[in-house]
Amino acid sequence: MPVFLSTPHAEHPPRWVTFTGGEVHSATGLESEEYMAESSNHEVLSVSTFCDRFPFVGEFLRGARPGQTALFADDSGAFVLEAD
């Protein structure tokens, strides 16, 4: 399953991670709408590579249901599910 993430992830951890059912989207919270609209500002990783880089997202991804978004305040692994 692909993980689409913005290039600020090279220096900043994920803040919002969304599981769509067939893919994962991750944002740091530093991206504008214009930035996110430009495809060259994204990279695609496998879930395993994403979890290797950011192991604290693993618990969310193991139990996520399609449409859920987790908000991570730090890299402790604690998250809050965002309301639909």
Short mmCIF file of C-alpha atoms in Angstrom, two decimals:
data_model
loop_
_atom_site.label_atom_id
_atom_site.label_comp_id
_atom_site.label_asym_id
_atom_site.label_seq_id
_atom_site.Cartn_x
_atom_site.Cartn_y
_atom_site.Cartn_z
CA MET A 1 0.00 0.00 0.00
CA PRO A 2 1.44 3.40 -0.90
CA VAL A 3 2.01 6.23 1.54
CA PHE A 4 1.87 9.72 0.06
CA LEU A 5 3.76 12.26 2.10
CA SER A 6 4.92 15.81 1.62
CA THR A 7 8.60 16.64 1.30
CA PRO A 8 8.77 18.48 4.68
CA HIS A 9 8.78 14.98 6.21
CA ALA A 10 12.52 14.93 5.53
CA GLU A 11 12.87 17.34 8.46
CA HIS A 12 9.53 17.20 10.32
CA PRO A 13 7.49 14.26 11.64
CA PRO A 14 3.94 13.46 10.58
CA ARG A 15 1.19 15.37 12.36
CA TRP A 16 -1.86 14.09 10.44
CA VAL A 17 -1.98 10.58 8.99
CA THR A 18 -5.05 9.46 7.04
CA PHE A 19 -5.89 5.91 5.98
CA THR A 20 -8.22 5.97 2.98
CA GLY A 21 -8.64 2.22 2.71
CA GLY A 22 -6.20 1.79 -0.17
CA GLU A 23 -3.51 4.32 0.63
CA VAL A 24 -2.13 6.50 3.41
CA HIS A 25 -1.66 10.28 3.32
CA SER A 26 0.62 12.10 5.74
CA ALA A 27 1.13 15.81 6.40
CA THR A 28 3.33 17.70 8.82
CA GLY A 29 1.00 20.66 9.25
CA LEU A 30 3.46 23.02 7.59
CA GLU A 31 2.00 22.61 4.10
CA SER A 32 -0.33 25.13 2.48
CA GLU A 33 -3.12 24.08 0.12
CA GLU A 34 -1.07 25.42 -2.79
CA TYR A 35 1.95 23.42 -1.68
CA MET A 36 -0.10 20.22 -1.40
CA ALA A 37 -1.62 20.77 -4.85
CA GLU A 38 1.82 20.54 -6.50
CA SER A 39 2.68 16.87 -7.11
CA SER A 40 6.43 17.51 -7.08
CA ASN A 41 6.11 18.34 -3.36
CA HIS A 42 5.25 14.72 -2.53
CA GLU A 43 7.01 11.42 -2.33
CA VAL A 44 5.60 7.90 -2.25
CA LEU A 45 6.82 5.26 0.19
CA SER A 46 5.71 1.80 1.16
CA VAL A 47 3.98 1.44 4.52
CA SER A 48 6.94 -0.52 5.87
CA THR A 49 9.42 2.21 4.86
CA PHE A 50 7.13 4.88 6.31
CA CYS A 51 6.88 2.97 9.60
CA ASP A 52 10.65 2.46 9.65
CA ARG A 53 11.13 6.24 9.37
CA PHE A 54 8.30 7.10 11.76
CA PRO A 55 7.70 4.08 14.01
CA PHE A 56 5.24 5.94 16.23
CA VAL A 57 2.55 5.82 13.49
CA GLY A 58 2.52 2.01 13.46
CA GLU A 59 -0.13 1.49 16.12
CA PHE A 60 -2.56 3.76 14.30
CA LEU A 61 -1.94 2.11 10.94
CA ARG A 62 -2.38 -1.41 12.34
CA GLY A 63 -5.87 -0.58 13.61
CA ALA A 64 -7.01 2.16 11.24
CA ARG A 65 -10.32 1.92 9.44
CA PRO A 66 -10.89 3.53 6.05
CA GLY A 67 -11.48 7.26 6.38
CA GLN A 68 -9.79 7.66 9.76
CA THR A 69 -7.26 10.42 10.40
CA ALA A 70 -4.92 10.43 13.40
CA LEU A 71 -3.49 13.61 14.90
CA PHE A 72 -0.06 13.15 16.47
CA ALA A 73 1.10 15.91 18.83
CA ASP A 74 4.60 14.39 19.17
CA ASP A 75 6.53 11.22 18.39
CA SER A 76 5.36 9.32 21.50
CA GLY A 77 2.87 7.25 19.49
CA ALA A 78 -0.12 8.81 21.23
CA PHE A 79 -2.74 10.06 18.81
CA VAL A 80 -6.26 11.41 18.69
CA LEU A 81 -8.69 10.38 15.96
CA GLU A 82 -9.98 13.42 14.11
CA ALA A 83 -13.76 13.76 13.84
CA ASP A 84 -15.21 13.20 10.38
#
